[in-house]
Coordinates of C-alpha atoms (C1' of nucleotides) in Angstrom, one line a residue:
Chain A
M21 CA 91.3 96.2 95.1
A22 CA 88.5 93.4 96.1
N23 CA 87.8 93.2 92.3
N24 CA 91.5 91.9 92.1
E25 CA 91.3 89.7 94.8
D26 CA 88.4 88.2 93.3
L27 CA 89.8 87.8 90.3
F28 CA 93.2 86.1 91.8
K29 CA 90.9 83.6 93.4
K30 CA 89.0 82.7 90.2
I31 CA 92.7 82.2 88.3
T32 CA 93.9 80.1 91.1
S33 CA 90.7 77.9 91.0
H34 CA 90.9 77.9 87.2
A35 CA 94.1 76.3 87.4
K36 CA 93.0 73.9 89.4
E37 CA 89.6 72.7 87.7
Y38 CA 91.0 72.8 84.3
G39 CA 94.1 71.0 84.9
F40 CA 97.0 73.3 85.2
I41 CA 98.2 73.3 89.2
F42 CA 97.3 71.3 91.7
P43 CA 98.3 72.0 95.5
S44 CA 101.1 69.2 96.4
S45 CA 99.9 66.6 98.7
E46 CA 96.3 67.6 98.2
I47 CA 94.7 64.0 99.7
Y48 CA 97.1 64.2 102.7
D49 CA 95.9 68.2 103.6
G50 CA 98.5 69.5 101.3
L51 CA 102.0 70.5 102.0
G52 CA 102.6 74.2 102.3
A53 CA 103.9 76.3 99.4
V54 CA 104.4 73.6 97.2
Y55 CA 102.4 72.8 94.0
D56 CA 102.1 70.3 91.2
Y57 CA 102.2 71.2 87.4
A58 CA 98.8 68.9 86.2
Q59 CA 98.6 67.7 82.7
N60 CA 97.7 70.9 80.9
G61 CA 100.2 73.1 83.4
V62 CA 103.4 70.8 82.5
E63 CA 102.6 71.6 78.8
L64 CA 102.5 75.2 79.3
K65 CA 105.6 75.2 81.7
N66 CA 107.5 73.2 79.2
N67 CA 106.6 75.6 76.4
I68 CA 107.5 78.4 78.1
K69 CA 111.1 76.9 79.0
Q70 CA 111.6 75.7 75.3
Y71 CA 110.6 79.3 74.3
W72 CA 113.1 80.9 76.6
W73 CA 115.9 78.3 76.0
K74 CA 115.8 78.8 72.2
S75 CA 115.8 82.7 72.7
M76 CA 118.9 82.1 74.5
T77 CA 121.0 79.0 72.8
Q78 CA 119.8 79.1 69.6
M79 CA 119.1 82.7 68.9
H80 CA 122.5 83.7 70.1
D81 CA 125.5 82.0 68.6
N82 CA 127.7 82.8 72.0
I83 CA 125.3 81.5 74.3
V84 CA 125.4 77.6 75.1
G85 CA 123.5 75.6 77.9
I86 CA 124.4 73.5 80.7
D87 CA 122.4 71.5 83.2
S88 CA 124.1 71.1 86.4
A89 CA 123.2 68.9 89.3
I90 CA 121.2 69.9 92.3
F91 CA 123.7 68.6 95.0
M92 CA 126.7 70.5 94.8
H93 CA 130.1 70.5 96.9
P94 CA 129.2 72.5 100.2
K95 CA 132.2 74.7 99.7
I96 CA 130.4 76.4 97.0
W97 CA 127.8 77.7 99.3
K98 CA 130.6 79.1 101.6
A99 CA 132.2 80.5 98.6
S100 CA 129.1 82.3 97.1
G101 CA 128.2 83.9 100.4
H102 CA 125.0 81.7 100.8
V103 CA 125.8 80.0 104.1
D104 CA 127.0 83.5 106.1
A105 CA 124.7 85.9 104.8
F106 CA 121.5 83.7 105.2
N107 CA 121.5 82.3 108.6
D108 CA 120.0 85.0 110.6
P109 CA 118.7 84.3 114.3
L110 CA 115.4 85.8 114.6
I111 CA 113.4 86.9 117.7
D112 CA 109.7 88.1 118.0
N113 CA 108.8 91.0 120.3
K114 CA 105.2 89.6 121.5
D115 CA 103.7 92.8 122.1
S116 CA 104.3 94.9 119.0
K117 CA 104.4 91.5 116.9
K118 CA 107.6 92.8 115.2
R119 CA 110.5 90.9 114.4
Y120 CA 114.1 91.5 114.8
R121 CA 117.4 89.9 113.9
A122 CA 118.8 89.2 117.4
D123 CA 122.2 89.8 116.6
V124 CA 121.3 93.0 115.1
L125 CA 119.4 94.2 118.5
I126 CA 122.7 93.6 120.5
E127 CA 125.0 95.2 118.0
D128 CA 122.6 97.9 118.3
Y129 CA 123.1 97.9 122.3
I130 CA 127.0 98.0 121.6
A131 CA 126.6 100.7 119.2
K132 CA 124.5 102.9 121.9
L133 CA 127.5 102.2 124.4
E134 CA 129.6 103.9 121.9
D135 CA 127.7 106.8 121.6
K136 CA 127.7 107.0 125.1
V137 CA 131.4 107.2 125.1
N138 CA 131.4 109.6 122.4
K139 CA 129.0 112.3 124.0
E140 CA 131.5 111.9 127.3
V141 CA 134.3 113.0 124.9
E142 CA 132.4 115.8 123.6
K143 CA 131.3 116.9 127.0
A144 CA 135.0 116.6 128.4
R145 CA 136.4 118.6 125.3
K146 CA 133.9 121.5 125.7
R147 CA 134.8 121.5 129.7
F148 CA 138.7 121.4 128.9
K149 CA 138.9 123.2 125.9
D150 CA 142.4 123.4 124.3
S151 CA 144.0 121.6 127.2
F152 CA 141.8 118.4 126.7
N153 CA 143.7 115.3 125.7
E154 CA 141.5 112.5 124.2
E155 CA 144.0 109.6 125.0
Q156 CA 144.3 110.7 128.2
F157 CA 140.6 111.1 129.1
L158 CA 139.6 107.7 127.5
S159 CA 142.3 106.0 129.9
T160 CA 141.3 107.9 133.0
S161 CA 137.4 108.9 133.2
Q162 CA 135.6 106.1 135.2
R163 CA 132.5 106.3 133.5
V164 CA 134.5 105.8 129.9
I165 CA 136.4 103.1 131.2
E166 CA 133.3 101.4 132.4
Y167 CA 131.3 101.9 129.1
N168 CA 134.2 100.3 127.4
K169 CA 134.7 97.7 129.6
E170 CA 130.8 96.9 129.3
K171 CA 131.0 97.2 125.7
E172 CA 134.0 94.7 125.1
D173 CA 132.4 92.3 127.5
V174 CA 128.9 92.4 125.7
H175 CA 130.8 91.9 122.3
N176 CA 133.1 89.0 123.7
R177 CA 130.1 87.3 124.8
Y178 CA 128.1 87.9 121.7
S179 CA 130.7 86.8 119.6
K180 CA 131.1 83.4 121.3
L181 CA 127.4 82.9 121.3
M182 CA 127.1 83.6 117.5
N183 CA 130.2 81.1 117.0
D184 CA 128.6 78.5 119.1
N185 CA 125.3 79.1 117.4
D186 CA 123.6 79.3 121.0
L187 CA 120.0 80.6 120.4
A188 CA 119.3 80.3 124.0
G189 CA 122.0 81.9 125.1
L190 CA 121.4 85.2 123.0
K191 CA 118.1 85.4 124.2
S192 CA 119.5 85.4 128.1
L193 CA 122.0 88.2 126.8
I194 CA 119.3 90.2 125.2
E195 CA 117.3 90.0 128.4
E196 CA 120.1 90.6 130.7
L197 CA 120.9 93.5 129.0
G198 CA 117.2 94.7 129.1
I199 CA 117.0 95.4 125.5
V200 CA 113.7 96.7 124.8
C201 CA 111.5 96.6 121.5
P202 CA 111.7 100.0 120.1
I203 CA 108.1 99.8 119.0
S204 CA 106.5 98.5 122.2
G205 CA 108.7 99.1 124.5
T206 CA 108.6 96.0 126.3
R207 CA 110.7 93.0 127.2
N208 CA 108.5 90.5 126.3
W209 CA 110.4 88.5 123.7
T210 CA 110.2 85.3 122.0
D211 CA 112.6 82.6 122.0
V212 CA 115.6 82.9 119.3
R213 CA 115.2 80.9 116.2
Q214 CA 117.5 80.2 113.5
F215 CA 116.4 81.4 109.8
N216 CA 118.5 79.2 107.3
L217 CA 117.7 80.2 103.7
M218 CA 119.0 76.5 102.7
F219 CA 117.5 73.2 102.8
S220 CA 119.8 70.8 104.2
T221 CA 120.1 66.9 103.7
K222 CA 122.9 64.2 104.0
V223 CA 124.5 62.1 101.8
G224 CA 125.6 58.5 102.1
S225 CA 123.4 56.0 104.1
V226 CA 125.1 56.8 107.7
S227 CA 124.6 60.2 109.1
D228 CA 127.4 62.3 109.9
D229 CA 128.2 65.9 110.1
S230 CA 130.7 65.9 107.5
D231 CA 128.2 64.7 104.8
V232 CA 125.6 67.7 104.9
L233 CA 124.6 68.6 101.4
Y234 CA 122.5 71.9 100.6
L235 CA 119.9 71.9 98.1
R236 CA 120.8 74.7 95.8
P237 CA 119.2 78.1 96.2
E238 CA 120.1 79.2 92.9
T239 CA 121.1 77.4 89.7
A240 CA 123.9 80.3 89.1
Q241 CA 126.4 78.6 91.3
G242 CA 126.1 75.4 89.0
I243 CA 127.1 78.0 86.2
F244 CA 129.9 79.6 88.0
V245 CA 131.6 76.4 89.0
N246 CA 131.5 74.9 85.5
Y247 CA 132.7 78.4 83.7
L248 CA 136.5 76.7 83.5
N249 CA 135.1 73.7 81.6
V250 CA 132.3 75.2 79.5
Q251 CA 135.2 77.8 78.6
K252 CA 137.5 75.3 77.3
T253 CA 135.7 72.4 75.9
G254 CA 133.5 75.0 74.2
R255 CA 136.3 77.0 73.1
M256 CA 134.1 80.1 74.2
K257 CA 135.5 83.7 73.6
I258 CA 134.4 86.5 75.9
P259 CA 131.7 87.9 75.6
F260 CA 129.9 84.9 76.1
G261 CA 126.9 83.1 77.8
I262 CA 125.7 79.9 80.0
A263 CA 122.4 79.3 80.1
Q264 CA 120.5 77.1 82.9
I265 CA 117.3 76.0 83.5
G266 CA 116.3 74.2 86.9
K267 CA 114.9 73.8 90.4
A268 CA 115.9 75.7 93.3
F269 CA 115.1 75.5 96.9
R270 CA 114.5 78.3 99.5
N271 CA 113.3 78.2 103.2
E272 CA 110.9 80.9 102.7
I273 CA 109.6 82.4 106.2
V274 CA 106.2 82.8 104.4
A275 CA 105.4 81.6 101.4
R276 CA 102.0 82.4 99.8
Q277 CA 100.2 83.9 96.6
F278 CA 99.9 80.5 95.0
I279 CA 103.1 79.8 92.8
F280 CA 104.6 83.1 93.0
R281 CA 106.9 82.2 96.1
M282 CA 107.4 78.7 96.7
R283 CA 109.8 76.5 98.7
E284 CA 110.8 74.7 95.5
F285 CA 110.8 76.6 92.3
E286 CA 112.5 77.0 89.2
Q287 CA 114.7 79.3 87.3
M288 CA 115.8 80.1 84.4
E289 CA 119.3 81.8 84.3
M290 CA 121.9 83.0 82.0
E291 CA 125.2 84.2 83.2
F292 CA 126.8 86.2 80.5
F293 CA 130.5 86.8 80.9
V294 CA 132.2 90.0 79.7
R295 CA 135.6 91.9 79.7
P296 CA 136.0 94.0 82.9
T297 CA 135.1 97.7 82.2
T298 CA 132.3 96.8 79.9
E299 CA 129.9 95.3 82.2
M300 CA 127.7 98.1 82.4
K301 CA 127.2 98.5 78.6
W302 CA 126.3 94.6 78.4
F303 CA 124.1 95.3 81.7
E304 CA 121.9 97.8 79.4
Y305 CA 122.1 95.4 76.8
W306 CA 120.6 92.7 78.9
K307 CA 118.0 94.9 80.1
E308 CA 116.7 95.6 76.7
E309 CA 116.9 92.4 75.3
R310 CA 114.9 90.5 78.4
M311 CA 112.3 93.1 78.1
N312 CA 111.7 92.5 74.7
W313 CA 111.3 88.8 75.4
H314 CA 108.6 89.4 77.5
K315 CA 107.0 91.9 74.9
S316 CA 107.3 89.3 72.7
L317 CA 104.5 87.3 74.2
G318 CA 101.9 89.3 73.2
I319 CA 101.6 90.9 76.6
P320 CA 101.5 94.9 76.5
Q321 CA 104.4 97.0 77.6
E322 CA 102.0 98.9 80.5
K323 CA 102.2 95.4 82.2
Y324 CA 105.9 95.5 82.9
R325 CA 108.5 97.9 84.4
F326 CA 112.0 98.3 85.6
H327 CA 112.6 98.7 89.3
D328 CA 116.1 99.5 90.0
H329 CA 117.4 98.2 93.0
E330 CA 118.7 100.8 95.8
K331 CA 120.3 98.7 98.3
L332 CA 122.5 96.1 96.3
A333 CA 123.3 92.6 97.1
H334 CA 126.7 91.6 98.2
Y335 CA 127.8 90.5 94.7
A336 CA 126.6 93.2 92.7
N337 CA 127.4 96.4 91.5
A338 CA 124.0 97.0 89.2
A339 CA 120.8 95.6 89.8
T340 CA 117.1 95.9 88.4
D341 CA 114.0 93.9 88.6
I342 CA 111.6 93.3 85.7
E343 CA 108.2 93.5 87.4
F344 CA 105.2 92.5 86.1
E345 CA 101.5 93.5 87.1
F346 CA 100.1 90.6 88.7
P347 CA 96.5 90.5 90.0
F348 CA 98.1 91.5 93.5
G349 CA 100.0 94.1 92.0
F350 CA 103.3 95.1 90.4
K351 CA 105.9 92.3 91.6
E352 CA 109.4 90.9 90.6
L353 CA 109.3 88.5 87.7
E354 CA 113.2 88.6 86.5
G355 CA 116.2 90.3 87.9
I356 CA 119.1 91.1 86.2
H357 CA 122.3 92.0 87.7
S358 CA 125.7 93.0 87.2
R359 CA 127.8 90.5 89.7
T360 CA 131.0 91.7 88.8
D361 CA 133.9 89.1 89.3
F362 CA 132.6 88.2 92.8
D363 CA 131.6 84.7 92.1
L364 CA 134.4 83.5 89.6
K365 CA 136.9 85.4 92.3
R366 CA 135.6 83.6 95.3
H367 CA 135.7 80.1 93.5
Q368 CA 139.1 80.7 92.5
E369 CA 139.9 81.7 96.2
F370 CA 138.0 78.8 97.7
S371 CA 139.2 76.2 95.2
G372 CA 142.5 77.2 94.6
K373 CA 142.2 76.8 91.1
K374 CA 142.8 79.6 88.5
I375 CA 140.0 80.9 86.9
Q376 CA 141.0 83.6 84.5
Y377 CA 140.7 84.3 80.7
F378 CA 143.5 85.2 78.5
D379 CA 142.0 87.8 75.8
S380 CA 143.8 87.9 72.7
E381 CA 142.8 91.0 71.6
T382 CA 143.9 92.7 74.5
N383 CA 146.8 90.4 75.1
E384 CA 146.1 90.2 78.8
S385 CA 144.5 88.0 81.4
Y386 CA 141.7 88.7 83.9
T387 CA 138.8 87.0 85.8
P388 CA 135.7 88.0 83.6
Y389 CA 132.9 90.3 85.1
C390 CA 129.3 88.8 84.7
V391 CA 125.9 89.9 83.9
E392 CA 123.1 87.8 85.0
T393 CA 119.6 87.4 83.7
S394 CA 117.7 85.6 86.0
I395 CA 113.9 84.8 85.8
G396 CA 111.5 82.7 87.8
L397 CA 109.6 80.2 85.6
D398 CA 106.8 79.8 87.8
R399 CA 106.3 83.3 88.1
T400 CA 106.7 83.8 84.3
F401 CA 104.1 81.0 84.2
L402 CA 101.8 82.8 86.5
A403 CA 102.1 86.3 84.6
I404 CA 101.3 84.5 81.6
F405 CA 98.4 82.7 82.9
S406 CA 96.9 85.2 85.1
Y407 CA 97.3 87.9 81.9
A408 CA 95.4 85.3 79.6
Y409 CA 92.5 84.7 82.1
K410 CA 89.5 86.4 80.5
E411 CA 85.7 86.2 81.4
E412 CA 83.9 87.4 78.4
Q413 CA 80.2 88.8 78.1
L414 CA 79.4 87.8 74.4
S415 CA 76.8 89.8 72.2
D416 CA 74.0 87.0 72.6
G417 CA 73.9 87.5 76.0
S418 CA 75.8 84.1 77.3
S419 CA 79.5 84.6 78.8
R420 CA 82.7 82.4 78.2
V421 CA 85.7 82.2 80.3
V422 CA 88.6 82.0 77.7
L423 CA 92.8 81.8 78.1
N424 CA 94.1 83.7 75.5
L425 CA 97.2 82.3 75.8
P426 CA 100.3 83.2 73.2
N427 CA 99.6 80.5 70.4
I428 CA 103.1 78.9 71.0
L429 CA 102.9 78.5 74.3
A430 CA 99.0 76.9 74.5
P431 CA 99.3 73.2 75.7
N432 CA 97.4 71.8 72.9
K433 CA 97.6 73.6 69.5
V434 CA 94.4 72.1 67.9
S435 CA 90.8 70.1 68.5
I436 CA 89.8 67.7 66.2
L437 CA 86.1 67.9 66.7
P438 CA 83.4 65.6 64.7
L439 CA 80.3 67.5 64.4
V440 CA 78.1 64.8 65.8
N441 CA 79.0 61.6 67.1
K442 CA 77.8 59.3 64.1
D443 CA 77.4 59.0 60.5
G444 CA 81.2 58.3 60.1
L445 CA 82.1 61.6 61.3
P446 CA 84.3 60.4 64.3
E447 CA 86.2 57.9 61.7
K448 CA 86.9 60.9 59.6
A449 CA 87.9 62.9 62.6
H450 CA 90.3 60.2 63.7
A451 CA 92.0 60.2 60.4
I452 CA 92.5 64.0 60.5
M453 CA 93.7 63.3 64.2
D454 CA 96.2 61.1 63.1
D455 CA 97.8 63.2 60.6
V456 CA 98.1 66.4 62.6
R457 CA 99.5 64.9 65.4
K458 CA 102.6 64.3 63.8
D459 CA 103.3 68.0 63.7
F460 CA 101.0 69.3 66.5
K461 CA 100.2 68.8 70.2
A462 CA 96.5 67.8 68.8
H463 CA 93.4 66.8 71.0
Y464 CA 90.3 64.8 70.0
E465 CA 87.0 65.1 71.6
E466 CA 83.7 63.9 70.7
K467 CA 81.4 64.2 73.8
D468 CA 78.7 66.7 74.0
T469 CA 77.7 69.2 71.9
I470 CA 79.8 71.5 69.8
G471 CA 79.4 74.4 71.7
K472 CA 80.4 72.7 75.2
R473 CA 83.5 71.4 73.2
Y474 CA 84.8 74.7 72.1
R475 CA 83.9 76.2 75.3
R476 CA 86.2 73.5 77.0
Q477 CA 88.8 74.2 74.7
D478 CA 88.6 78.1 75.2
A479 CA 89.2 77.3 78.8
I480 CA 92.6 75.7 78.4
G481 CA 93.7 78.0 75.6
T482 CA 94.0 75.7 72.5
P483 CA 94.2 78.2 69.8
F484 CA 92.3 76.0 66.9
C485 CA 89.4 73.9 66.7
V486 CA 88.6 71.8 63.3
T487 CA 85.5 70.8 63.1
V488 CA 84.6 67.6 60.6
D489 CA 80.7 67.7 59.5
N490 CA 78.6 65.9 56.8
D491 CA 80.2 67.8 53.9
T492 CA 83.6 67.1 54.9
L493 CA 82.4 63.7 53.7
K494 CA 81.4 64.8 50.7
D495 CA 84.2 67.4 49.4
N496 CA 86.9 66.9 51.8
T497 CA 86.7 70.6 53.6
V498 CA 86.5 71.3 57.5
T499 CA 85.8 74.4 59.6
I500 CA 88.9 76.0 61.3
R501 CA 87.8 77.9 64.3
S502 CA 89.8 80.6 66.2
R503 CA 89.9 81.1 70.3
S504 CA 90.3 84.2 70.0
T505 CA 87.6 85.6 67.7
M506 CA 85.3 82.6 67.8
E507 CA 85.3 82.8 63.9
Q508 CA 85.5 80.0 61.7
E509 CA 86.5 79.4 58.0
R510 CA 86.1 76.5 55.6
I511 CA 89.5 74.9 54.3
P512 CA 90.5 71.8 52.7
I513 CA 91.7 68.9 55.1
D514 CA 94.9 69.0 53.0
N515 CA 95.3 72.9 54.0
V516 CA 95.0 71.9 57.9
K517 CA 98.6 71.8 58.8
Q518 CA 99.5 74.5 56.6
Y519 CA 97.0 76.7 58.1
L520 CA 98.2 75.9 61.8
R521 CA 102.0 76.6 60.5
D522 CA 100.9 80.0 59.2
N523 CA 98.7 80.9 62.4
L524 CA 100.6 79.3 65.3
Chain B
rG18 C1' 105.9 83.4 113.7
rC19 C1' 101.3 86.3 115.5
rG20 C1' 96.3 87.9 115.0
rG21 C1' 91.3 87.4 112.6
rA22 C1' 87.9 84.6 109.4
rA23 C1' 87.0 79.6 107.3
rG24 C1' 87.1 74.1 106.4
rU25 C1' 79.7 70.3 104.6
rA26 C1' 80.0 65.8 96.9
rG27 C1' 85.0 67.8 91.8
rC28 C1' 83.0 73.1 91.9
rU29 C1' 79.4 76.8 94.4
rC30 C1' 76.4 76.7 98.5
rA31 C1' 72.0 74.8 101.8
rU32 C1' 70.4 72.0 106.4
rU33 C1' 67.0 78.6 110.9
rU34 C1' 67.6 77.1 118.9
rG35 C1' 71.6 69.1 118.5
rG36 C1' 67.7 64.4 116.2
rU37 C1' 70.1 59.1 111.1
rA38 C1' 72.9 65.3 105.0
rG39 C1' 70.7 67.9 100.5
rA40 C1' 70.3 71.1 95.6
rG41 C1' 72.5 73.3 91.3
rC42 C1' 76.5 72.9 88.2
rG43 C1' 80.2 69.3 87.2
rA44 C1' 81.3 64.1 86.0
rU45 C1' 80.0 58.7 83.9
rA46 C1' 76.8 55.9 80.5
rG47 C1' 73.0 56.4 76.8
rC48 C1' 69.5 59.0 74.1
rC49 C1' 68.8 63.6 71.1
rU50 C1' 71.3 67.1 68.1
rU51 C1' 74.3 69.3 61.7
rC52 C1' 78.6 75.3 64.7
rC53 C1' 79.2 78.3 70.0
rA54 C1' 77.4 76.6 77.8
rA55 C1' 72.4 75.6 80.9
rG56 C1' 67.4 69.3 76.0
rC57 C1' 66.1 64.0 78.2
rU58 C1' 66.9 59.4 80.9
rA59 C1' 70.0 56.8 84.4
rU60 C1' 74.1 56.2 87.6
rA61 C1' 78.3 57.6 90.7
rG62 C1' 80.2 60.5 94.2
rG63 C1' 80.2 62.9 101.5
rU64 C1' 83.1 58.3 108.1
rG65 C1' 80.8 66.8 107.5
rG66 C1' 89.2 68.7 107.7
rC67 C1' 91.5 65.6 111.7
rG68 C1' 91.2 63.9 117.0
rG69 C1' 89.0 64.2 121.8
rG70 C1' 84.6 65.9 125.2
rU71 C1' 79.6 67.0 126.5
rU72 C1' 75.1 64.5 125.7
rC73 C1' 70.4 59.1 125.0
rG74 C1' 72.0 61.5 120.5
rA75 C1' 76.6 66.1 117.5
rG76 C1' 77.7 69.0 110.3
rC77 C1' 75.9 72.2 114.7
rC78 C1' 78.1 73.0 121.8
rC79 C1' 83.6 72.9 123.9
rC80 C1' 89.0 71.8 123.8
rG81 C1' 93.0 70.6 120.8
rU82 C1' 95.1 70.0 116.2
rU83 C1' 95.8 70.9 110.8
rU84 C1' 94.8 73.3 106.4
rU85 C1' 93.3 77.2 103.2
rC86 C1' 92.4 83.0 103.0
rC87 C1' 93.0 88.1 104.8
rG88 C1' 96.5 91.7 107.8
rC89 C1' 101.0 92.2 110.2
rU90 C1' 106.5 90.0 109.9
rC91 C1' 110.2 88.3 106.8
rC92 C1' 112.9 88.4 101.9
rA93 C1' 119.4 88.0 97.5

RNA sequence: GCGGAAGUAGCUCAUUUGGUAGAGCGAUAGCCUUCCAAGCUAUAGGUGGCGGGUUCGAGCCCCGUUUUCCGCUCCA
């Protein structure tokens, strides 16, 4: 465990030292849970995006992509359930340090009153046996009437407070009812605070409540609200999918573990629309398809596992996560959800627009069901980066740090190096560089000894180094060195690009 | 949000009871080098996280604040 913590620290500092990820606003002491992608990081990230995008839109003839705006009509988040489902009033007990939802505490209290009523009824039922009349008992028992009155009273006040968003009122109600923490048993509560999942902002130069917009907490809704447009203009036939890559924003209570949980992050989502009753078949299909995508990056199966959800979100009828074994344990990397027709139905209801599909095969109209694949781009970055990071002990007693990135994702594909910085070698190397860069992201370096330059390229994951020496000037051959094996072979300059094409 | 620990050069760390801040690595420039880090020379780089207090004098003591890490908490 301590070893893994140590490893994770090394990985995060490597990410900074070698230009992959910087803390946001670092010269101003940083901004919590926000990170910037640096010169090498942005290349790796873009390559991951492209790899995913192609696997979706190029390798499937029934998946198209869109890029919807981050700003969307505020009603969308009402329809999706985000406004109501993620506005929790939270309260902490200072003694047990436990956090509760204030509304749940009060609801529990009301439930206890209900239990008391039920107990009274049971007691009475035993006492009166066959002559027991429940209705009569409920309306005459003094105790039951009191309990019911308090229940109703508390419920009314509580509902009003929730509707008015009166946080101070919720706290005084909790105190007045004498609600104690189940753990510590004390009434030592903090103030009630509102937890808002979504960031809000205002549109227009003059602030007004009616102009509140949310920064989207997921990209999926941009797909759902464009479903009709895409289906019609693309003449899409079910089953078909819509893919999107984009930023999303969530106000996490605790955001930690580097880029694993950030307030601003990027998702790669694909919503696949299917005929109702076929959704479980497609759910299974996408589970397998997505796992294969991960494995295609050369990371072994044992680093991944499925984790099925026991408790389903309000929109889903099946859900699983693909988890990856990060240095800090198995954590969610991608979610695959069967979202039913929840989203399209809700948007039909809230927008008043008919969102239906006429299926010419079955000759009927229906609201399509939807299977979602939703992968965290930043988490994928972290998974690939941390798996690639290796400290190696070499046979000659020295060591090296190498990023064994999948070649297709590496920021630089090749580095062109003159063996020494004289004798016309730099000129020759520049000529090769100018040719290779037309087809591959290439890098040129003439400073320091060749060994140092190799190690620097190893540290940022460059798969190949091409070295120009004196023989090159005579016979137009160069050595090409592999990052993974550190072995090199001699090939004609004319074959360099073909070699790269064959080996990347 | 609570509790604990920490914050000195780009990185890793020194400065042993308060007396004007150093090293290694790295970086830059040059030299030397014909294939795998740690050869030579020179140079740059710190208002000691920030603010206040005590003191003749604070990196060191006190208070506040902020950031990071660890634990708890929360999480579609």
